[in-house]
């Protein structure tokens, strides 16, 4: 094969050039946007660059580990994660009204973050041992594996993370070959149950709450304010945008959280439809490459794991851009590699590290 | 195929499930992944469609909305409260000043605008240079100051043409002013611009719109009272962001005026009494802990600090050997020297080691049993036979060497600790030092050494490791004067609501009193202290006093004299001279003032420090001030707000 020297080196350190370029393109674009969205605060950009560097370092380290390590540790990580979630329930710190943090004296962290990796790992581990497509008892086992952390996290409450964890489990089920019959059956049951539940199973105030959740503009001074301003930012950007550093919505402080959860709006205001589509294309490119890598890994465990990690990344990008543009309800998920902040960035980059590992170790026997 | 199949062995060691077929599963996965890829594209397509809907189809609507997004919330910073002394003399107020601001984004041609401004007001190149530097770092759409301290005439000239200059604004702000300059600066402190570390710590809501914060002194310790709380207003602006009208308003709550217990007349006397010595004088009212004067020499003018002192001046202040920025009254640490002897005598009585008649023969030196090292007395020939009264009055070292040895460091520590030596008194000023009351435990922890008997001997005359602050000495003296009743020193006398002008006096803060086995012990020691002034080491300040003083001189060694040398003041450089100390209270029958004086390198307490204390006590007790009592006192009628606009 005709490979350049660089490519050989990247293979030696277990990195995939195509994916790496895609990730670098998105994150460098993110830094440029952050400079403007963060009111030209260079410290903010530097901080984010350091976090990104740390993320890439974690990716590099994890890429070196052979896949059977992940497989061996899957159930243990999952177990520890569950125990930590229980510990949070019992003795977690409350911040912003939700009990998410565990304080270990030196370290304060969110155990729910671990579950974003632990659930796909455990699910893949579980189904790798089972004949596929899965039979009903195994299916129930899989549902249980996902449902326990999902409920524990939803109870904190942290809807965004619960959503990610739930999706991760569902993706493994789907990729493992959950039959279409069951899938459609579930969909039909749900769509039938919702109106029934709506009419008979809910109090009036609960209905109001759900309505506000689905349509924030009903509450223009609360959650609605974010979405209204965000839509104005995106819409006023037009096709070509107002230009870098020229967004009035973000710079005149109308757009709340313009450098974190709502950075997509600040971006769309300045770079317009062209910029937005470019970013979505880049995300699609990264996801397509990851799915390609997933199909080219050796066994069921690595395939399922790689596939579900990829789709988690998609969920982040889709839910965030959908929420900011008013397509989806408001769920606090960051735009991956774009939003300012570190916690979920580390998890996302760790996911890419695992992906790199399972792909690059495919032809290297480990015995 | 084979290689990766072998690799795919589960590490758990279980055999593969019977019906596992990797090829089939691989194909299944491929199909499912394809479906998901399709779903991904569909999802992003939906978002892209939404973007088209917002950015193309509804662009007109949103661009109008964005341009009419004109309601802005502006913070309204509160007016900082004033500071007065106990008689209402103004110590700190706010002066209105106007500066010119330019918002870069709203100016079409900056150079043209600057040229136009130059025709109307005086603009130096340095002003423009600074503006450009600041504007580069400022967040967009915020005004950046161009010229400070506009005169009334300049304001008038600018105001006429302001409408033709978009992005140019005249802004009013209040600058803190300290009319008395350096007087009492160590008590009042100053405000300065909020720096970055403070920015991280502060509540962003409360401090939005505020540029200054109390940095030291009362300005810092009562920041919350002085500050008030920030208000808000919603304003409608035009497309350039210039406010047109106010929609709603939550007014700010102005800060409280503070009345300090300091009497600036006494403060001036104390600062003058220190002459050219570096040092400190603390005067307390022993009956309630009020700080009457808190002098720390040298002083400095706080006014330049308010808007950022220039680098050269700051370096001069900061690197000066005299360290004017150091608040010696509560951060200067000095060996207490012989001023500790009254407390040592009390400890001896309390623990029953001596009674007032016990005599010790002083040959001029003291030797520990079985040691040849001589601890010398300050009087070379010795004091002969001394009892407690004479030992205090003549400051006999040997008497207290012997007493310290008999007490032992543990009991000395336990007793002196009750007088807040070696720990903060809890005064309401920031940065108070603990200083050091040595103990066996402390020496083991810090010096990794056992405590020696010799250490106890030094501690007995306030030397060795022993360190105190002037405030601690004044406080301990106040406790003696009250025969055990203890009040936390405090500088805040009252607060005043600037709107209603209702004064709320602060209550004294009593501490648990020091109670002795026999209350007559106080009398014994106080008698000794009276004899310090009446015929003792400080007899010179007793001459002609119209009230009776109880005091104690002290001399703290800076320079260790060799075992076989003599201390000769005339041959030592000034910076090697001993520190002079004096503590006193008066009048002895009804003590109304307790004073501690430290004059660095003042030589001896009796010669240098004691006369300083006398000056302060004279002024306070006999009402002898340089200026008439009403001078500068605040006219409290008919004056509502003093913003300095007069």
PDB file of N, CA and C in Angstrom, chain A residues 40 67-68 71 127-130 132 135 171 174 176-178 180 229 231-232 234-236 238 242 249 252 254 268 272-273 280 284 287 291 298-300 303 311 314 318 321 325-326 366-367, chain B residues 4 6-11 14 17 19-20 22 25-26 28-30 32-33 35-37 40-41 43-44 46-48 50-52 54-56 59 62-63 65-66 69 71-72 105 140-141:
ATOM      1  N   UNK A  40     -15.014  38.989  22.907  1.00  0.00           N
ATOM      2  CA  UNK A  40     -13.577  39.201  22.677  1.00  0.00           C
ATOM      3  C   UNK A  40     -12.738  38.965  23.910  1.00  0.00           C
ATOM      4  N   UNK A  67      -8.629  -2.705  22.549  1.00  0.00           N
ATOM      5  CA  UNK A  67     -10.067  -2.765  22.826  1.00  0.00           C
ATOM      6  C   UNK A  67     -10.453  -3.758  23.918  1.00  0.00           C
ATOM      7  N   UNK A  68      -9.681  -4.857  24.064  1.00  0.00           N
ATOM      8  CA  UNK A  68     -10.127  -5.819  25.073  1.00  0.00           C
ATOM      9  C   UNK A  68     -10.037  -5.252  26.488  1.00  0.00           C
ATOM     10  N   UNK A  71     -13.328  -3.764  26.994  1.00  0.00           N
ATOM     11  CA  UNK A  71     -14.321  -4.825  27.145  1.00  0.00           C
ATOM     12  C   UNK A  71     -14.254  -5.407  28.551  1.00  0.00           C
ATOM     13  N   UNK A 127     -24.534  -7.331  24.986  1.00  0.00           N
ATOM     14  CA  UNK A 127     -25.063  -7.915  23.749  1.00  0.00           C
ATOM     15  C   UNK A 127     -24.002  -8.633  22.944  1.00  0.00           C
ATOM     16  N   UNK A 128     -22.720  -8.315  23.183  1.00  0.00           N
ATOM     17  CA  UNK A 128     -21.667  -9.022  22.470  1.00  0.00           C
ATOM     18  C   UNK A 128     -21.679 -10.499  22.808  1.00  0.00           C
ATOM     19  N   UNK A 129     -22.177 -10.856  23.962  1.00  0.00           N
ATOM     20  CA  UNK A 129     -22.199 -12.243  24.423  1.00  0.00           C
ATOM     21  C   UNK A 129     -23.461 -12.967  23.963  1.00  0.00           C
ATOM     22  N   UNK A 130     -24.448 -12.181  23.538  1.00  0.00           N
ATOM     23  CA  UNK A 130     -25.754 -12.775  23.223  1.00  0.00           C
ATOM     24  C   UNK A 130     -25.885 -12.981  21.724  1.00  0.00           C
ATOM     25  N   UNK A 132     -27.393 -12.468  18.207  1.00  0.00           N
ATOM     26  CA  UNK A 132     -28.078 -11.302  17.656  1.00  0.00           C
ATOM     27  C   UNK A 132     -28.801 -11.694  16.375  1.00  0.00           C
ATOM     28  N   UNK A 135     -32.988 -11.722  21.540  1.00  0.00           N
ATOM     29  CA  UNK A 135     -34.297 -12.298  21.870  1.00  0.00           C
ATOM     30  C   UNK A 135     -34.930 -11.468  22.993  1.00  0.00           C
ATOM     31  N   UNK A 171     -29.580   3.215  21.209  1.00  0.00           N
ATOM     32  CA  UNK A 171     -28.782   3.029  19.998  1.00  0.00           C
ATOM     33  C   UNK A 171     -28.164   1.645  19.966  1.00  0.00           C
ATOM     34  N   UNK A 174     -30.738  -0.784  19.025  1.00  0.00           N
ATOM     35  CA  UNK A 174     -31.072  -0.707  17.609  1.00  0.00           C
ATOM     36  C   UNK A 174     -29.963  -1.308  16.747  1.00  0.00           C
ATOM     37  N   UNK A 176     -27.855  -3.452  17.596  1.00  0.00           N
ATOM     38  CA  UNK A 176     -27.729  -4.899  17.839  1.00  0.00           C
ATOM     39  C   UNK A 176     -28.782  -5.657  17.034  1.00  0.00           C
ATOM     40  N   UNK A 177     -29.707  -4.948  16.452  1.00  0.00           N
ATOM     41  CA  UNK A 177     -30.641  -5.620  15.570  1.00  0.00           C
ATOM     42  C   UNK A 177     -32.036  -5.787  16.138  1.00  0.00           C
ATOM     43  N   UNK A 178     -32.439  -4.897  17.008  1.00  0.00           N
ATOM     44  CA  UNK A 178     -33.801  -4.907  17.541  1.00  0.00           C
ATOM     45  C   UNK A 178     -34.781  -4.963  16.370  1.00  0.00           C
ATOM     46  N   UNK A 180     -37.667  -4.736  13.709  1.00  0.00           N
ATOM     47  CA  UNK A 180     -38.486  -3.598  13.306  1.00  0.00           C
ATOM     48  C   UNK A 180     -39.896  -3.728  13.862  1.00  0.00           C
ATOM     49  N   UNK A 229     -34.935  35.184  21.842  1.00  0.00           N
ATOM     50  CA  UNK A 229     -33.739  35.930  21.478  1.00  0.00           C
ATOM     51  C   UNK A 229     -32.843  35.107  20.559  1.00  0.00           C
ATOM     52  N   UNK A 231     -33.799  32.820  18.410  1.00  0.00           N
ATOM     53  CA  UNK A 231     -34.372  32.796  17.062  1.00  0.00           C
ATOM     54  C   UNK A 231     -34.136  34.125  16.344  1.00  0.00           C
ATOM     55  N   UNK A 232     -34.246  35.224  17.087  1.00  0.00           N
ATOM     56  CA  UNK A 232     -33.962  36.531  16.474  1.00  0.00           C
ATOM     57  C   UNK A 232     -32.515  36.570  15.985  1.00  0.00           C
ATOM     58  N   UNK A 234     -30.530  34.036  15.119  1.00  0.00           N
ATOM     59  CA  UNK A 234     -30.325  33.198  13.936  1.00  0.00           C
ATOM     60  C   UNK A 234     -30.988  33.839  12.721  1.00  0.00           C
ATOM     61  N   UNK A 235     -32.254  34.218  12.877  1.00  0.00           N
ATOM     62  CA  UNK A 235     -33.014  34.745  11.751  1.00  0.00           C
ATOM     63  C   UNK A 235     -32.409  36.022  11.186  1.00  0.00           C
ATOM     64  N   UNK A 236     -31.931  36.908  12.077  1.00  0.00           N
ATOM     65  CA  UNK A 236     -31.396  38.173  11.583  1.00  0.00           C
ATOM     66  C   UNK A 236     -30.047  37.967  10.890  1.00  0.00           C
ATOM     67  N   UNK A 238     -29.489  35.914   8.439  1.00  0.00           N
ATOM     68  CA  UNK A 238     -29.710  35.796   6.997  1.00  0.00           C
ATOM     69  C   UNK A 238     -28.813  34.754   6.353  1.00  0.00           C
ATOM     70  N   UNK A 242     -24.018  38.437   9.657  1.00  0.00           N
ATOM     71  CA  UNK A 242     -23.632  39.831   9.868  1.00  0.00           C
ATOM     72  C   UNK A 242     -22.125  40.007   9.869  1.00  0.00           C
ATOM     73  N   UNK A 249     -27.013  40.809  18.448  1.00  0.00           N
ATOM     74  CA  UNK A 249     -27.758  40.076  19.469  1.00  0.00           C
ATOM     75  C   UNK A 249     -26.835  39.601  20.587  1.00  0.00           C
ATOM     76  N   UNK A 252     -24.759  42.838  22.192  1.00  0.00           N
ATOM     77  CA  UNK A 252     -25.537  43.770  23.010  1.00  0.00           C
ATOM     78  C   UNK A 252     -26.206  43.045  24.168  1.00  0.00           C
ATOM     79  N   UNK A 254     -28.290  40.576  24.323  1.00  0.00           N
ATOM     80  CA  UNK A 254     -29.667  40.099  24.267  1.00  0.00           C
ATOM     81  C   UNK A 254     -29.718  38.580  24.309  1.00  0.00           C
ATOM     82  N   UNK A 268     -24.640  31.467  14.150  1.00  0.00           N
ATOM     83  CA  UNK A 268     -25.521  31.637  12.993  1.00  0.00           C
ATOM     84  C   UNK A 268     -25.799  33.102  12.706  1.00  0.00           C
ATOM     85  N   UNK A 272     -24.395  33.239   9.284  1.00  0.00           N
ATOM     86  CA  UNK A 272     -25.542  33.000   8.419  1.00  0.00           C
ATOM     87  C   UNK A 272     -25.813  31.546   8.089  1.00  0.00           C
ATOM     88  N   UNK A 273     -26.668  31.377   7.111  1.00  0.00           N
ATOM     89  CA  UNK A 273     -27.058  30.041   6.683  1.00  0.00           C
ATOM     90  C   UNK A 273     -25.858  29.275   6.142  1.00  0.00           C
ATOM     91  N   UNK A 280     -22.966  21.989  10.001  1.00  0.00           N
ATOM     92  CA  UNK A 280     -23.736  20.744   9.989  1.00  0.00           C
ATOM     93  C   UNK A 280     -23.064  19.709   9.075  1.00  0.00           C
ATOM     94  N   UNK A 284     -21.752  16.067  10.068  1.00  0.00           N
ATOM     95  CA  UNK A 284     -22.149  14.877   9.324  1.00  0.00           C
ATOM     96  C   UNK A 284     -20.916  14.099   8.864  1.00  0.00           C
ATOM     97  N   UNK A 287     -19.450  12.214  11.737  1.00  0.00           N
ATOM     98  CA  UNK A 287     -20.299  11.081  12.122  1.00  0.00           C
ATOM     99  C   UNK A 287     -20.214   9.966  11.079  1.00  0.00           C
ATOM    100  N   UNK A 291     -18.995   6.179  11.756  1.00  0.00           N
ATOM    101  CA  UNK A 291     -19.812   4.999  11.469  1.00  0.00           C
ATOM    102  C   UNK A 291     -19.065   4.045  10.547  1.00  0.00           C
ATOM    103  N   UNK A 298     -13.512  -5.358  14.402  1.00  0.00           N
ATOM    104  CA  UNK A 298     -13.540  -6.820  14.306  1.00  0.00           C
ATOM    105  C   UNK A 298     -14.744  -7.509  14.932  1.00  0.00           C
ATOM    106  N   UNK A 299     -15.211  -7.096  16.076  1.00  0.00           N
ATOM    107  CA  UNK A 299     -16.240  -7.927  16.702  1.00  0.00           C
ATOM    108  C   UNK A 299     -17.451  -7.127  17.120  1.00  0.00           C
ATOM    109  N   UNK A 300     -18.433  -7.816  17.610  1.00  0.00           N
ATOM    110  CA  UNK A 300     -19.706  -7.197  17.943  1.00  0.00           C
ATOM    111  C   UNK A 300     -19.531  -6.126  19.014  1.00  0.00           C
ATOM    112  N   UNK A 303     -18.001  -3.027  17.551  1.00  0.00           N
ATOM    113  CA  UNK A 303     -18.948  -2.401  16.612  1.00  0.00           C
ATOM    114  C   UNK A 303     -20.049  -1.651  17.363  1.00  0.00           C
ATOM    115  N   UNK A 311     -23.217   7.899  17.777  1.00  0.00           N
ATOM    116  CA  UNK A 311     -24.567   8.447  17.778  1.00  0.00           C
ATOM    117  C   UNK A 311     -24.806   9.367  18.977  1.00  0.00           C
ATOM    118  N   UNK A 314     -23.805  12.592  17.800  1.00  0.00           N
ATOM    119  CA  UNK A 314     -24.873  13.134  16.965  1.00  0.00           C
ATOM    120  C   UNK A 314     -25.971  13.753  17.826  1.00  0.00           C
ATOM    121  N   UNK A 318     -27.292  17.410  17.354  1.00  0.00           N
ATOM    122  CA  UNK A 318     -28.653  17.561  16.863  1.00  0.00           C
ATOM    123  C   UNK A 318     -29.552  18.250  17.891  1.00  0.00           C
ATOM    124  N   UNK A 321     -28.451  22.030  18.315  1.00  0.00           N
ATOM    125  CA  UNK A 321     -28.807  22.925  17.207  1.00  0.00           C
ATOM    126  C   UNK A 321     -30.322  22.991  17.041  1.00  0.00           C
ATOM    127  N   UNK A 325     -32.428  26.524  17.622  1.00  0.00           N
ATOM    128  CA  UNK A 325     -33.203  27.072  16.516  1.00  0.00           C
ATOM    129  C   UNK A 325     -34.703  26.925  16.753  1.00  0.00           C
ATOM    130  N   UNK A 326     -35.083  26.420  17.924  1.00  0.00           N
ATOM    131  CA  UNK A 326     -36.496  26.358  18.264  1.00  0.00           C
ATOM    132  C   UNK A 326     -37.232  25.174  17.663  1.00  0.00           C
ATOM    133  N   UNK A 366      -3.534  -8.964  19.644  1.00  0.00           N
ATOM    134  CA  UNK A 366      -3.008  -8.505  20.924  1.00  0.00           C
ATOM    135  C   UNK A 366      -2.409  -9.621  21.774  1.00  0.00           C
ATOM    136  N   UNK A 367      -2.316 -10.820  21.233  1.00  0.00           N
ATOM    137  CA  UNK A 367      -1.733 -11.861  22.078  1.00  0.00           C
ATOM    138  C   UNK A 367      -0.236 -11.905  22.047  1.00  0.00           C
TER     139      UNK A 367
ATOM    140  N   UNK B   4      -8.416 -11.394  13.344  1.00  0.00           N
ATOM    141  CA  UNK B   4      -9.268 -10.611  14.242  1.00  0.00           C
ATOM    142  C   UNK B   4     -10.340 -11.445  14.908  1.00  0.00           C
ATOM    143  N   UNK B   6      -9.636 -14.309  16.321  1.00  0.00           N
ATOM    144  CA  UNK B   6      -9.006 -14.784  17.555  1.00  0.00           C
ATOM    145  C   UNK B   6      -8.952 -13.626  18.559  1.00  0.00           C
ATOM    146  N   UNK B   7      -8.744 -12.457  18.006  1.00  0.00           N
ATOM    147  CA  UNK B   7      -8.684 -11.285  18.889  1.00  0.00           C
ATOM    148  C   UNK B   7     -10.037 -11.050  19.559  1.00  0.00           C
ATOM    149  N   UNK B   8     -11.086 -11.447  18.843  1.00  0.00           N
ATOM    150  CA  UNK B   8     -12.418 -11.151  19.336  1.00  0.00           C
ATOM    151  C   UNK B   8     -12.864 -12.062  20.465  1.00  0.00           C
ATOM    152  N   UNK B   9     -11.979 -12.945  20.897  1.00  0.00           N
ATOM    153  CA  UNK B   9     -12.349 -13.798  22.027  1.00  0.00           C
ATOM    154  C   UNK B   9     -12.717 -12.941  23.235  1.00  0.00           C
ATOM    155  N   UNK B  10     -13.828 -13.232  23.837  1.00  0.00           N
ATOM    156  CA  UNK B  10     -14.182 -12.436  25.011  1.00  0.00           C
ATOM    157  C   UNK B  10     -13.176 -12.667  26.133  1.00  0.00           C
ATOM    158  N   UNK B  11     -12.820 -11.626  26.767  1.00  0.00           N
ATOM    159  CA  UNK B  11     -11.794 -11.758  27.800  1.00  0.00           C
ATOM    160  C   UNK B  11     -12.344 -12.381  29.070  1.00  0.00           C
ATOM    161  N   UNK B  14     -15.597 -16.837  28.898  1.00  0.00           N
ATOM    162  CA  UNK B  14     -16.739 -17.705  28.601  1.00  0.00           C
ATOM    163  C   UNK B  14     -16.683 -18.136  27.136  1.00  0.00           C
ATOM    164  N   UNK B  17     -21.380 -17.729  22.742  1.00  0.00           N
ATOM    165  CA  UNK B  17     -22.729 -18.299  22.741  1.00  0.00           C
ATOM    166  C   UNK B  17     -22.923 -19.149  21.472  1.00  0.00           C
ATOM    167  N   UNK B  19     -25.147 -19.546  19.264  1.00  0.00           N
ATOM    168  CA  UNK B  19     -25.685 -19.099  17.982  1.00  0.00           C
ATOM    169  C   UNK B  19     -24.962 -17.869  17.450  1.00  0.00           C
ATOM    170  N   UNK B  20     -23.797 -17.517  17.996  1.00  0.00           N
ATOM    171  CA  UNK B  20     -23.085 -16.350  17.507  1.00  0.00           C
ATOM    172  C   UNK B  20     -22.548 -16.619  16.117  1.00  0.00           C
ATOM    173  N   UNK B  22     -20.460 -14.260  13.555  1.00  0.00           N
ATOM    174  CA  UNK B  22     -19.886 -12.926  13.423  1.00  0.00           C
ATOM    175  C   UNK B  22     -20.173 -12.307  12.058  1.00  0.00           C
ATOM    176  N   UNK B  25     -23.686 -11.110  12.008  1.00  0.00           N
ATOM    177  CA  UNK B  25     -23.840  -9.959  12.896  1.00  0.00           C
ATOM    178  C   UNK B  25     -23.187  -8.721  12.305  1.00  0.00           C
ATOM    179  N   UNK B  26     -22.065  -8.959  11.634  1.00  0.00           N
ATOM    180  CA  UNK B  26     -21.380  -7.840  10.996  1.00  0.00           C
ATOM    181  C   UNK B  26     -22.246  -7.244   9.908  1.00  0.00           C
ATOM    182  N   UNK B  28     -25.533  -7.458   9.730  1.00  0.00           N
ATOM    183  CA  UNK B  28     -26.673  -6.824  10.406  1.00  0.00           C
ATOM    184  C   UNK B  28     -26.294  -5.426  10.885  1.00  0.00           C
ATOM    185  N   UNK B  29     -25.102  -5.359  11.500  1.00  0.00           N
ATOM    186  CA  UNK B  29     -24.648  -4.071  12.024  1.00  0.00           C
ATOM    187  C   UNK B  29     -24.494  -3.063  10.892  1.00  0.00           C
ATOM    188  N   UNK B  30     -23.943  -3.540   9.776  1.00  0.00           N
ATOM    189  CA  UNK B  30     -23.723  -2.645   8.645  1.00  0.00           C
ATOM    190  C   UNK B  30     -25.049  -2.046   8.182  1.00  0.00           C
ATOM    191  N   UNK B  32     -27.806  -1.743   9.907  1.00  0.00           N
ATOM    192  CA  UNK B  32     -28.340  -0.824  10.925  1.00  0.00           C
ATOM    193  C   UNK B  32     -27.585   0.506  10.948  1.00  0.00           C
ATOM    194  N   UNK B  33     -26.255   0.415  10.771  1.00  0.00           N
ATOM    195  CA  UNK B  33     -25.454   1.638  10.761  1.00  0.00           C
ATOM    196  C   UNK B  33     -25.870   2.523   9.592  1.00  0.00           C
ATOM    197  N   UNK B  35     -28.836   2.665   8.290  1.00  0.00           N
ATOM    198  CA  UNK B  35     -30.100   3.299   8.662  1.00  0.00           C
ATOM    199  C   UNK B  35     -29.832   4.516   9.544  1.00  0.00           C
ATOM    200  N   UNK B  36     -28.921   4.329  10.511  1.00  0.00           N
ATOM    201  CA  UNK B  36     -28.630   5.431  11.422  1.00  0.00           C
ATOM    202  C   UNK B  36     -27.998   6.602  10.677  1.00  0.00           C
ATOM    203  N   UNK B  37     -27.109   6.299   9.728  1.00  0.00           N
ATOM    204  CA  UNK B  37     -26.476   7.350   8.954  1.00  0.00           C
ATOM    205  C   UNK B  37     -27.549   8.158   8.234  1.00  0.00           C
ATOM    206  N   UNK B  40     -29.198  10.322  10.681  1.00  0.00           N
ATOM    207  CA  UNK B  40     -28.352  11.468  11.002  1.00  0.00           C
ATOM    208  C   UNK B  40     -28.520  12.555   9.947  1.00  0.00           C
ATOM    209  N   UNK B  41     -28.440  12.156   8.701  1.00  0.00           N
ATOM    210  CA  UNK B  41     -28.605  13.132   7.622  1.00  0.00           C
ATOM    211  C   UNK B  41     -29.979  13.784   7.696  1.00  0.00           C
ATOM    212  N   UNK B  43     -31.818  14.173  10.317  1.00  0.00           N
ATOM    213  CA  UNK B  43     -31.857  15.071  11.467  1.00  0.00           C
ATOM    214  C   UNK B  43     -31.214  16.408  11.149  1.00  0.00           C
ATOM    215  N   UNK B  44     -30.009  16.352  10.573  1.00  0.00           N
ATOM    216  CA  UNK B  44     -29.313  17.587  10.248  1.00  0.00           C
ATOM    217  C   UNK B  44     -30.038  18.345   9.144  1.00  0.00           C
ATOM    218  N   UNK B  46     -33.198  18.426   8.820  1.00  0.00           N
ATOM    219  CA  UNK B  46     -34.298  19.122   9.492  1.00  0.00           C
ATOM    220  C   UNK B  46     -33.792  20.433  10.096  1.00  0.00           C
ATOM    221  N   UNK B  47     -32.605  20.371  10.755  1.00  0.00           N
ATOM    222  CA  UNK B  47     -32.038  21.592  11.337  1.00  0.00           C
ATOM    223  C   UNK B  47     -31.732  22.591  10.234  1.00  0.00           C
ATOM    224  N   UNK B  48     -31.142  22.105   9.144  1.00  0.00           N
ATOM    225  CA  UNK B  48     -30.821  23.004   8.030  1.00  0.00           C
ATOM    226  C   UNK B  48     -32.101  23.629   7.488  1.00  0.00           C
ATOM    227  N   UNK B  50     -34.775  24.168   9.160  1.00  0.00           N
ATOM    228  CA  UNK B  50     -35.175  25.169  10.142  1.00  0.00           C
ATOM    229  C   UNK B  50     -34.382  26.466   9.968  1.00  0.00           C
ATOM    230  N   UNK B  51     -33.089  26.306   9.675  1.00  0.00           N
ATOM    231  CA  UNK B  51     -32.255  27.488   9.454  1.00  0.00           C
ATOM    232  C   UNK B  51     -32.745  28.258   8.239  1.00  0.00           C
ATOM    233  N   UNK B  52     -33.090  27.538   7.180  1.00  0.00           N
ATOM    234  CA  UNK B  52     -33.620  28.198   5.979  1.00  0.00           C
ATOM    235  C   UNK B  52     -34.898  28.948   6.343  1.00  0.00           C
ATOM    236  N   UNK B  54     -35.773  30.150   9.214  1.00  0.00           N
ATOM    237  CA  UNK B  54     -35.502  31.342  10.025  1.00  0.00           C
ATOM    238  C   UNK B  54     -34.714  32.385   9.255  1.00  0.00           C
ATOM    239  N   UNK B  55     -33.710  31.923   8.521  1.00  0.00           N
ATOM    240  CA  UNK B  55     -32.723  32.880   7.983  1.00  0.00           C
ATOM    241  C   UNK B  55     -33.072  33.364   6.586  1.00  0.00           C
ATOM    242  N   UNK B  56     -33.896  32.598   5.856  1.00  0.00           N
ATOM    243  CA  UNK B  56     -34.254  33.036   4.509  1.00  0.00           C
ATOM    244  C   UNK B  56     -35.708  33.484   4.466  1.00  0.00           C
ATOM    245  N   UNK B  59     -36.318  36.034   7.358  1.00  0.00           N
ATOM    246  CA  UNK B  59     -35.184  36.918   7.634  1.00  0.00           C
ATOM    247  C   UNK B  59     -35.642  38.362   7.892  1.00  0.00           C
ATOM    248  N   UNK B  62     -37.076  38.875  11.341  1.00  0.00           N
ATOM    249  CA  UNK B  62     -36.113  38.788  12.445  1.00  0.00           C
ATOM    250  C   UNK B  62     -35.119  39.933  12.425  1.00  0.00           C
ATOM    251  N   UNK B  63     -34.776  40.393  11.209  1.00  0.00           N
ATOM    252  CA  UNK B  63     -33.843  41.519  11.175  1.00  0.00           C
ATOM    253  C   UNK B  63     -34.523  42.752  11.766  1.00  0.00           C
ATOM    254  N   UNK B  65     -36.876  42.624  14.060  1.00  0.00           N
ATOM    255  CA  UNK B  65     -36.913  42.373  15.509  1.00  0.00           C
ATOM    256  C   UNK B  65     -35.565  42.686  16.140  1.00  0.00           C
ATOM    257  N   UNK B  66     -34.503  42.281  15.466  1.00  0.00           N
ATOM    258  CA  UNK B  66     -33.172  42.487  16.046  1.00  0.00           C
ATOM    259  C   UNK B  66     -32.851  43.977  16.117  1.00  0.00           C
ATOM    260  N   UNK B  69     -34.698  45.576  18.843  1.00  0.00           N
ATOM    261  CA  UNK B  69     -34.342  45.044  20.158  1.00  0.00           C
ATOM    262  C   UNK B  69     -33.667  46.161  20.918  1.00  0.00           C
ATOM    263  N   UNK B  71     -34.598  47.409  24.131  1.00  0.00           N
ATOM    264  CA  UNK B  71     -34.749  47.529  25.577  1.00  0.00           C
ATOM    265  C   UNK B  71     -33.508  46.938  26.228  1.00  0.00           C
ATOM    266  N   UNK B  72     -32.786  47.787  26.895  1.00  0.00           N
ATOM    267  CA  UNK B  72     -31.578  47.306  27.557  1.00  0.00           C
ATOM    268  C   UNK B  72     -31.718  47.521  29.055  1.00  0.00           C
ATOM    269  N   UNK B 105     -18.110  51.281  18.328  1.00  0.00           N
ATOM    270  CA  UNK B 105     -18.988  50.707  17.314  1.00  0.00           C
ATOM    271  C   UNK B 105     -19.969  51.729  16.748  1.00  0.00           C
ATOM    272  N   UNK B 140     -17.197  44.956  22.893  1.00  0.00           N
ATOM    273  CA  UNK B 140     -17.849  45.804  21.911  1.00  0.00           C
ATOM    274  C   UNK B 140     -19.067  46.489  22.509  1.00  0.00           C
ATOM    275  N   UNK B 141     -19.404  47.609  21.953  1.00  0.00           N
ATOM    276  CA  UNK B 141     -20.596  48.361  22.350  1.00  0.00           C
ATOM    277  C   UNK B 141     -20.541  48.822  23.800  1.00  0.00           C
TER     278      UNK B 141
END
